mmCIF file of C-alpha atoms in Angstrom:
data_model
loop_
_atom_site.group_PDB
_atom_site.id
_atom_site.type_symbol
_atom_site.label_atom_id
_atom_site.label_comp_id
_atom_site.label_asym_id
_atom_site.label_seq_id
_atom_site.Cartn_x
_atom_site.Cartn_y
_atom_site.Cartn_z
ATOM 1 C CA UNK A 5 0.000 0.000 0.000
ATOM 2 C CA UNK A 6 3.196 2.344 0.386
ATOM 3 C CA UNK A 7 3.292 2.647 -3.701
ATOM 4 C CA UNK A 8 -0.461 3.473 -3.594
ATOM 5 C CA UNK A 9 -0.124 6.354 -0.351
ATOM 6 C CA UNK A 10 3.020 7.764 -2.374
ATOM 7 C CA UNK A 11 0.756 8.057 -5.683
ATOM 8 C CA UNK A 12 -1.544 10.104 -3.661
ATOM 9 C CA UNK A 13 0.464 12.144 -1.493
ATOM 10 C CA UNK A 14 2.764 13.094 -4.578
ATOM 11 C CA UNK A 15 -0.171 14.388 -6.688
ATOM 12 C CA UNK A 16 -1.573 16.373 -3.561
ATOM 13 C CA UNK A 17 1.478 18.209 -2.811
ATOM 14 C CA UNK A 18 2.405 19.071 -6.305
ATOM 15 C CA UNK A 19 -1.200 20.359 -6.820
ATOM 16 C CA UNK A 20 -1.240 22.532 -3.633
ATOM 17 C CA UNK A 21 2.071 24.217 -4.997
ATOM 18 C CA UNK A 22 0.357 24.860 -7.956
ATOM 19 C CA UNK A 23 -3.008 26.298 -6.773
ATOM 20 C CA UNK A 24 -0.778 28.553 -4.495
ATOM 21 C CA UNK A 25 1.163 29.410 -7.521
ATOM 22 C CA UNK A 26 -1.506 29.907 -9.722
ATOM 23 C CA UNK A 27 -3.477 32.147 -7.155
ATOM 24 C CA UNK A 28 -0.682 34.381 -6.118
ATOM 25 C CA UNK A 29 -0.376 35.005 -9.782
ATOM 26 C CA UNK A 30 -4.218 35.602 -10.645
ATOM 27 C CA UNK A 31 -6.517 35.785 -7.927
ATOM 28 C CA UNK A 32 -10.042 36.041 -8.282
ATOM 29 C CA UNK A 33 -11.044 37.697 -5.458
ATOM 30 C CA UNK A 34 -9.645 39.671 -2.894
ATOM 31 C CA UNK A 35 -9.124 37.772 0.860
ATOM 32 C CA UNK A 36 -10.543 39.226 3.579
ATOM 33 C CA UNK A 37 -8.820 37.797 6.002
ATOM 34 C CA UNK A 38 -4.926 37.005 6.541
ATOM 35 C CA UNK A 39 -3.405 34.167 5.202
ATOM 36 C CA UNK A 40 -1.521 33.758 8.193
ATOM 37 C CA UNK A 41 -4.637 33.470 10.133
ATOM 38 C CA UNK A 42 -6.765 31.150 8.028
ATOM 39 C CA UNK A 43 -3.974 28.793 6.389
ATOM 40 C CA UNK A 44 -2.610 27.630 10.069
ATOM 41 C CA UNK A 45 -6.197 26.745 11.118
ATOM 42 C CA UNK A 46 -6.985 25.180 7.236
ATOM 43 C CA UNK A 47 -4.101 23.034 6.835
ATOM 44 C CA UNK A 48 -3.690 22.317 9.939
ATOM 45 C CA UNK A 49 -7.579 20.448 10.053
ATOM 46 C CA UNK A 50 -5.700 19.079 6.886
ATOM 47 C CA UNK A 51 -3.178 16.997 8.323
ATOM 48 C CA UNK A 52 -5.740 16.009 11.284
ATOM 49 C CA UNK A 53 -8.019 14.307 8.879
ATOM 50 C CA UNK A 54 -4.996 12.520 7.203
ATOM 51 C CA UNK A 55 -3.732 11.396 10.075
ATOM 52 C CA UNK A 56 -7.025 9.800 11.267
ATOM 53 C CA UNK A 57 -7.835 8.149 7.714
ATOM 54 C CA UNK A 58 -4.353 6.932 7.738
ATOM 55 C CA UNK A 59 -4.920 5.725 11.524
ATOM 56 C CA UNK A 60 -8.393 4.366 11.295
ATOM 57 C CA UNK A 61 -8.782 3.535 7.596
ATOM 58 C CA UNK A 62 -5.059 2.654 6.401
ATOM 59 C CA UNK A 63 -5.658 2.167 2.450
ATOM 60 C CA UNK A 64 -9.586 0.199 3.154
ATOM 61 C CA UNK A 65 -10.769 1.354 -0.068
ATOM 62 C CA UNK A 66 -8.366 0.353 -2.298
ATOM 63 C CA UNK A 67 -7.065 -3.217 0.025
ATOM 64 C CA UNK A 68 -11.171 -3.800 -0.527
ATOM 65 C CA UNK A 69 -11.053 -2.796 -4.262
ATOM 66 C CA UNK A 70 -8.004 -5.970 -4.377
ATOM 67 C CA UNK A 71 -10.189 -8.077 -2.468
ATOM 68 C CA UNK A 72 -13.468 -7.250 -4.233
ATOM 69 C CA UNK A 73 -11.452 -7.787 -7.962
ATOM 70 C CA UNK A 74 -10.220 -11.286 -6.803
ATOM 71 C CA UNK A 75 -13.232 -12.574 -5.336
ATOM 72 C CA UNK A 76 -15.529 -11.388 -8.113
ATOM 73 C CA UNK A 77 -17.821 -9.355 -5.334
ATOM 74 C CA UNK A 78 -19.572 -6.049 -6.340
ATOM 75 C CA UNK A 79 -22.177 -4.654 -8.911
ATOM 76 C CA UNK A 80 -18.954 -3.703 -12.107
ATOM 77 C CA UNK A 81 -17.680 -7.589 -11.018
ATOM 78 C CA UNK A 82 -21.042 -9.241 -11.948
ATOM 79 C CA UNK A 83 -20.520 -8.253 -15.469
ATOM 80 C CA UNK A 84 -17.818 -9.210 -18.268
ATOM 81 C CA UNK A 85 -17.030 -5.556 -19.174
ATOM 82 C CA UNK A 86 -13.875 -4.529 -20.691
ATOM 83 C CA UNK A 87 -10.918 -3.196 -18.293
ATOM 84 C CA UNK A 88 -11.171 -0.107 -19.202
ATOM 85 C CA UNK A 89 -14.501 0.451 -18.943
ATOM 86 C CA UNK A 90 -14.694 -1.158 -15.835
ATOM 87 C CA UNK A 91 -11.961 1.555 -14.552
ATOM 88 C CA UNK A 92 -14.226 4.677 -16.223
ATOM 89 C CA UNK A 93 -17.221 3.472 -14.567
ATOM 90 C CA UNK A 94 -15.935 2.866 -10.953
ATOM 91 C CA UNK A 95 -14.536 6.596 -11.023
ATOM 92 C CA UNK A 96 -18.100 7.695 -12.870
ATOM 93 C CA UNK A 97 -20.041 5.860 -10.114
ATOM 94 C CA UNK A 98 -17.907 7.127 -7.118
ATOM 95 C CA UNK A 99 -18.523 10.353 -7.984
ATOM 96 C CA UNK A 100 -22.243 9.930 -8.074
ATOM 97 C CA UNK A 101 -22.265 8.759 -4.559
ATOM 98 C CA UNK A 102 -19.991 11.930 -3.354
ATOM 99 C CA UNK A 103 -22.331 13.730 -5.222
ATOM 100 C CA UNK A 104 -25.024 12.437 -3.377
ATOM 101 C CA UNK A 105 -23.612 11.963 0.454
ATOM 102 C CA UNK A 106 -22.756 15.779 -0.310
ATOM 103 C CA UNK A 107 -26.357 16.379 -1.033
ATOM 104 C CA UNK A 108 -27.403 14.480 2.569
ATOM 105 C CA UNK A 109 -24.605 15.833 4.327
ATOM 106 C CA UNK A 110 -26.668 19.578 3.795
ATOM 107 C CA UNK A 111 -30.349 18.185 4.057
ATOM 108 C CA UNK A 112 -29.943 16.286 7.684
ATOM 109 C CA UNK A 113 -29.548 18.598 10.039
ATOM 110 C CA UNK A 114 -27.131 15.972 12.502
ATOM 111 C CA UNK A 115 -24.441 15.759 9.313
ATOM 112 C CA UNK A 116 -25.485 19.404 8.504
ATOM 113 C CA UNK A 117 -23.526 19.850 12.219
ATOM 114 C CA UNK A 118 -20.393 18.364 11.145
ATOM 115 C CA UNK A 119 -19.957 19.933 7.704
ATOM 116 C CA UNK A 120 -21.305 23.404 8.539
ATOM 117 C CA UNK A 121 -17.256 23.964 9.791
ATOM 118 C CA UNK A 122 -16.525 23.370 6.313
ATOM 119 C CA UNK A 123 -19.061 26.505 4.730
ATOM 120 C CA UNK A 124 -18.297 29.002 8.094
ATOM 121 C CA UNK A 125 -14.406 29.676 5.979
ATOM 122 C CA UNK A 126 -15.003 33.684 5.215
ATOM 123 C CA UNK A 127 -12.648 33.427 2.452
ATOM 124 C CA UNK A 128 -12.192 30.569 -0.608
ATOM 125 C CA UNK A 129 -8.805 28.950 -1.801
ATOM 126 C CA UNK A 130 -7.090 26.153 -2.324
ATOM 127 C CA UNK A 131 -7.234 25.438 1.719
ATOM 128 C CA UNK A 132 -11.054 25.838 1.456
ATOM 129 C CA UNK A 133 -10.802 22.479 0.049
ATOM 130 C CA UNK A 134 -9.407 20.347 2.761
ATOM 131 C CA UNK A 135 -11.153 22.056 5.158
ATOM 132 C CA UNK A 136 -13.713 19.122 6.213
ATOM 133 C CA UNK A 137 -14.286 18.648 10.197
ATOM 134 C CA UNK A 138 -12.414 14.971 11.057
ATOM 135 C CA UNK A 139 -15.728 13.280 11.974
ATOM 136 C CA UNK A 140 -17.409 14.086 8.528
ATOM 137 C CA UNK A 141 -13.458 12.980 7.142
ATOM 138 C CA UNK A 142 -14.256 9.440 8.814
ATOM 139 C CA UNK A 143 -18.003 8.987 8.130
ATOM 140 C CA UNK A 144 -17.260 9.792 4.213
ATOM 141 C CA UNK A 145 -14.280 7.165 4.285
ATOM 142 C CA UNK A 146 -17.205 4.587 5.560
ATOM 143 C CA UNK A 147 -19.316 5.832 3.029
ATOM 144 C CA UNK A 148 -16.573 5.453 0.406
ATOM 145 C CA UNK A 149 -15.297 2.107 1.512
ATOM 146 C CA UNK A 150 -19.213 0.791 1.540
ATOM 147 C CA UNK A 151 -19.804 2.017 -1.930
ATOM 148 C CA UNK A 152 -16.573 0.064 -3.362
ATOM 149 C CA UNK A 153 -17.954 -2.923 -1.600
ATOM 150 C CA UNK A 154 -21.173 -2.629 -3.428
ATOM 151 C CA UNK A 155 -19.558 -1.279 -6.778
ATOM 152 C CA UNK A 156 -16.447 -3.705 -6.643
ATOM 153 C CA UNK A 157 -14.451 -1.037 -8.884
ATOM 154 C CA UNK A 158 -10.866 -1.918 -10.061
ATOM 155 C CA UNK A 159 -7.972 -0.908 -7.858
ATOM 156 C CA UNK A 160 -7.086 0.820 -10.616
ATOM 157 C CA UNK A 161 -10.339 3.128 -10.475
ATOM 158 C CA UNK A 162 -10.515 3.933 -6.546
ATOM 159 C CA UNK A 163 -6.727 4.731 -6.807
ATOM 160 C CA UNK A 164 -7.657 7.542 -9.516
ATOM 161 C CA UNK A 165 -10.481 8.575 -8.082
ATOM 162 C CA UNK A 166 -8.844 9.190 -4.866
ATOM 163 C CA UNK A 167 -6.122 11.378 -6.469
ATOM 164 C CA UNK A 168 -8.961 13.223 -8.708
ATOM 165 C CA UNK A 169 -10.946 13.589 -5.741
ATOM 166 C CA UNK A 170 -8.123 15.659 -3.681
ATOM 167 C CA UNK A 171 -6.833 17.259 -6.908
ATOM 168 C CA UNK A 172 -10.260 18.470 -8.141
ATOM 169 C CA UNK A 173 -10.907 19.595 -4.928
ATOM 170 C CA UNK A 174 -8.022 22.125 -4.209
ATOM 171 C CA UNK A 175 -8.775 23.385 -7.646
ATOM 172 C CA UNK A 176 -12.276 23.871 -7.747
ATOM 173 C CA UNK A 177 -12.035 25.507 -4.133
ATOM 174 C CA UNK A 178 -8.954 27.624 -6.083
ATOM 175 C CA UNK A 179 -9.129 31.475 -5.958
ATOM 176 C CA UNK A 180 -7.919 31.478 -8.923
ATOM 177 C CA UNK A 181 -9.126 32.839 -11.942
ATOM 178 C CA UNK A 182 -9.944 31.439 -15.447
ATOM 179 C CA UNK A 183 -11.334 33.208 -18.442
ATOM 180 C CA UNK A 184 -15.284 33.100 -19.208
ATOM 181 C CA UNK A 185 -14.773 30.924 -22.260
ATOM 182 C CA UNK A 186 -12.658 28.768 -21.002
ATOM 183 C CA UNK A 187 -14.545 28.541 -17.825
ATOM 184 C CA UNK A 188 -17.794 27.490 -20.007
ATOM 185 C CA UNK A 189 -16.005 25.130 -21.707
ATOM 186 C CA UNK A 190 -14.839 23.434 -18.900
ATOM 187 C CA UNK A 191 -17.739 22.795 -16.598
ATOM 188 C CA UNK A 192 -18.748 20.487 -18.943
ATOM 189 C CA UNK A 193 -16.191 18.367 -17.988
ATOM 190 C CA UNK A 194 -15.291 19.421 -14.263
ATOM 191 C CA UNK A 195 -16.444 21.255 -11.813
ATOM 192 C CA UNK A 196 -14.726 24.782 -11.473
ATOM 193 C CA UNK A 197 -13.888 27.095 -9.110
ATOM 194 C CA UNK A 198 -16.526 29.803 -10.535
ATOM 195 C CA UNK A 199 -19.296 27.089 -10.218
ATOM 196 C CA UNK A 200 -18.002 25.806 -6.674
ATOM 197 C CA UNK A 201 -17.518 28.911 -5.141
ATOM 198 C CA UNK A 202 -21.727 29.437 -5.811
ATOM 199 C CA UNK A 203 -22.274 26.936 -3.463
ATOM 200 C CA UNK A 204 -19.846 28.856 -0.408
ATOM 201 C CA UNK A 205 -22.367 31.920 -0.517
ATOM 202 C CA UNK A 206 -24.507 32.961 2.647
ATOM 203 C CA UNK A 207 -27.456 33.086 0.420
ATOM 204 C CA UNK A 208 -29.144 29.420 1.567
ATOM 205 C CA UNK A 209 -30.716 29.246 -2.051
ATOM 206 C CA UNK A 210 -26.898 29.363 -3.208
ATOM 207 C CA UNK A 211 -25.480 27.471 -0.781
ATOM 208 C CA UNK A 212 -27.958 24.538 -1.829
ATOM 209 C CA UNK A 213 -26.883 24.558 -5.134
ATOM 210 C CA UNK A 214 -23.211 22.627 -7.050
ATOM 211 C CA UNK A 215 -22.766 20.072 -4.673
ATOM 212 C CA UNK A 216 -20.701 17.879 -7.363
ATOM 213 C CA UNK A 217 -16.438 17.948 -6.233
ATOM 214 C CA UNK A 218 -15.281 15.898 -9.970
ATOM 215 C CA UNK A 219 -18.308 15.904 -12.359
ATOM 216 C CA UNK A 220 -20.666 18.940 -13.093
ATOM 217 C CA UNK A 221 -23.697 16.470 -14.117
ATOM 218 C CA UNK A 222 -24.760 15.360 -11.413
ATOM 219 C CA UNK A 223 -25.833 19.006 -10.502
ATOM 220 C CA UNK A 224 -27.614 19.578 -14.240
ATOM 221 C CA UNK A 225 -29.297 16.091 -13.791
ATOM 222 C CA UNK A 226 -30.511 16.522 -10.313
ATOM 223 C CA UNK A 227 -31.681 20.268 -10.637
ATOM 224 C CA UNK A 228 -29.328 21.656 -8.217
ATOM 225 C CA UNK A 229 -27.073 23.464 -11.153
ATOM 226 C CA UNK A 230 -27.116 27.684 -10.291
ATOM 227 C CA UNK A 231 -24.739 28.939 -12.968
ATOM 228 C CA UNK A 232 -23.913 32.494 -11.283
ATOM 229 C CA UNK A 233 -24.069 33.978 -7.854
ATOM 230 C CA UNK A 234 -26.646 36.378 -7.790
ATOM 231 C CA UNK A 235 -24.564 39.154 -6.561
ATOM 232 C CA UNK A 236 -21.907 38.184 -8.848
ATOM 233 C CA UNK A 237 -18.669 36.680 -7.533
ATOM 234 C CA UNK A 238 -16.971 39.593 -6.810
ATOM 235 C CA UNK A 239 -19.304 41.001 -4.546
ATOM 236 C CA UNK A 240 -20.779 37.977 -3.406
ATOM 237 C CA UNK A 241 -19.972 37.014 0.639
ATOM 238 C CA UNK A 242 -18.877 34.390 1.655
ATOM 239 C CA UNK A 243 -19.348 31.650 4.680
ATOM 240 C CA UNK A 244 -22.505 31.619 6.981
ATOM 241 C CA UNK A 245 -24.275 34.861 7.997
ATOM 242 C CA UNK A 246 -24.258 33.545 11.792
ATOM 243 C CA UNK A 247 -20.081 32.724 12.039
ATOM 244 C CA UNK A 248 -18.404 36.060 10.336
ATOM 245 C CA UNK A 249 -16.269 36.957 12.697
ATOM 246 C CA UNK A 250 -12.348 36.725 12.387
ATOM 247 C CA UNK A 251 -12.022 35.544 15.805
ATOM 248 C CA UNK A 252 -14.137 32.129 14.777
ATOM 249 C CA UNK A 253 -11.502 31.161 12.331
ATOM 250 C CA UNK A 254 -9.093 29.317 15.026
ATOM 251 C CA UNK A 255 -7.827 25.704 14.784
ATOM 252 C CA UNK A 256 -9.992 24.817 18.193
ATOM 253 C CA UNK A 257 -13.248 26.882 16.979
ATOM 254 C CA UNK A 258 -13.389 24.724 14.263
ATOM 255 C CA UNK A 259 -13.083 21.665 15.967
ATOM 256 C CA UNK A 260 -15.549 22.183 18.642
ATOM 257 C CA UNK A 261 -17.961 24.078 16.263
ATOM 258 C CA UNK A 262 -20.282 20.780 15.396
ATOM 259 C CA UNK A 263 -21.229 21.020 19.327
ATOM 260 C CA UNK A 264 -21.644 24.177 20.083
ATOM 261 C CA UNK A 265 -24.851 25.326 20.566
ATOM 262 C CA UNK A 266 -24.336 27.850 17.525
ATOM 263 C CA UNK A 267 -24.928 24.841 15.476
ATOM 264 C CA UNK A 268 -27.841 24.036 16.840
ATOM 265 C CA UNK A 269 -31.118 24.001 13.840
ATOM 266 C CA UNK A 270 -31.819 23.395 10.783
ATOM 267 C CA UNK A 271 -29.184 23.241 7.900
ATOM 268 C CA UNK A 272 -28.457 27.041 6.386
ATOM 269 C CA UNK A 273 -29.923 27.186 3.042
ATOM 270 C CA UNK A 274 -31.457 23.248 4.299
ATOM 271 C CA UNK A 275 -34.245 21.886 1.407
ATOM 272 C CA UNK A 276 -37.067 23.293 2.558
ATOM 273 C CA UNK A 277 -35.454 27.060 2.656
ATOM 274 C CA UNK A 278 -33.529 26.913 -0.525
ATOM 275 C CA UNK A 279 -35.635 30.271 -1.528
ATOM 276 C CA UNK A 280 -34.896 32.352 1.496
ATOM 277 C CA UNK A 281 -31.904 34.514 1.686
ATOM 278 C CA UNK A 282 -30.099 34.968 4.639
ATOM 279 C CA UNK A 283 -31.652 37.163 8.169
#
């Protein structure tokens, strides 16, 4: 599992150094808050979660992918498909289901409490996108490890989902910018940061809205596409309307936020208010 865990690591750090790169040179929006504040907190939520996975989970996915492929178990097993299509399926499929735990993860209000920590960043970069509290980290590894048991994917296509997955999402949390027709082009194929960053608006309506991380059709086919923010994404806020302050952007704050009684409620921007903008 070390070559698999060095596949992985390699591709996250060298995409980090370019998503810094890239938005140093062309940022799309201005921060509002220090670097040196949020990055610390970000990253360092980042190496918690890895640690944990790495702890709890070792390599599950892919050790059950190998197990799955020799004993014929799972739905992509059951069938005599070529390899390859095998592999292009078991990413396509895996994305669905992150598509879809991201959709439950805002519409119950006990997951809404974990991944809230995730939407309260004030600002929206690279960091944004391993910003995920360690409990939701664990519950979508058991999520992730179920579906491969059910799908029986290759090795081949959880190990290149798992690198798409962490690659896609630095980028599409990037604050970096692209140009319109390029952009347009490409959200056809992936999601981007201009269609990501629609769903990190205080407006509930917004923040209900692009919950895909790899594929933008999951969004188009479930009705849950916004193309634009609707105070454009310059102006547009960021975070939740009830955590803006500065001081709430601290390693420990984040940590503790699923049980404080701030979190208490209803998802913000949860199903049934996906037309009301924020108090």
């Amino acid at each position: 599992m070390n070559g698999e865990l060095g596949i992985r690591l390699g591709a996250f750090l060298a995409v980090c150094f370019l998503m810094a790169a890239w938005e140093r040179a062309a940022a799309r929006r201005t921060l509002l808050l220090s670097r040196a504040l949020r990055w610390p907190a970000n990253l360092g939520i980042l190496v918690l979660d890895t640690a944990l996975v790495r702890l709890i989970f070792s390599a599950a996915p892919y050790a059950l992918a190998l197990r799955a492929q020799a004993a014929g178990w799972g739905l992509l097993n059951a069938y005599p498909l070529p390899g390859w299509l095998k592999v292009a399926l078991g990413v396509i499929l895996l994305d669905l289901v992150i598509y879809l735990q991201h959709v439950m993860f805002h519409a119950v209000p006990l997951f809404w409490r974990v991944h809230m920590m995730h939407h309260a960043d004030l600002d929206f970069d690279f960091t944004t996108g391993g910003r995920f509290h360690p409990v939701e980290i664990l519950l979508s590894m058991g999520i992730k490890t179920a579906a491969v048991a059910a799908l029986g994917p290759p090795p081949l296509a959880v190990l290149l989902f798992e690198v798409l997955l962490n690659a896609v999402s630095m980028f599409n949390h990037g604050n970096a910018r692209l140009h319109p027709a390029v952009d347009g082009v490409l959200r056809y194929i992936v999601v981007t940061p201009d269609m990501h960053r629609v769903h990190h608006s205080v407006i509930p309506r917004e923040t209900n809205s692009n919950f895909g991380f790899n594929l933008p059709w999951w969004d188009r086919i479930g009705g849950t596409y916004r193309d634009q923010p609707s105070m454009g994404h310059d102006a547009m806020a960021i975070g939740l309307t009830r955590f803006l302050e500065s001081k709430r952007q601290t390693f420990s704050w984040m940590l503790l936020l699923p049980f404080r009684k701030t979190a208490d409620g209803y998802p913000a921007g949860g199903r049934g208010n996906r037309g009301k903008d924020p108090e």
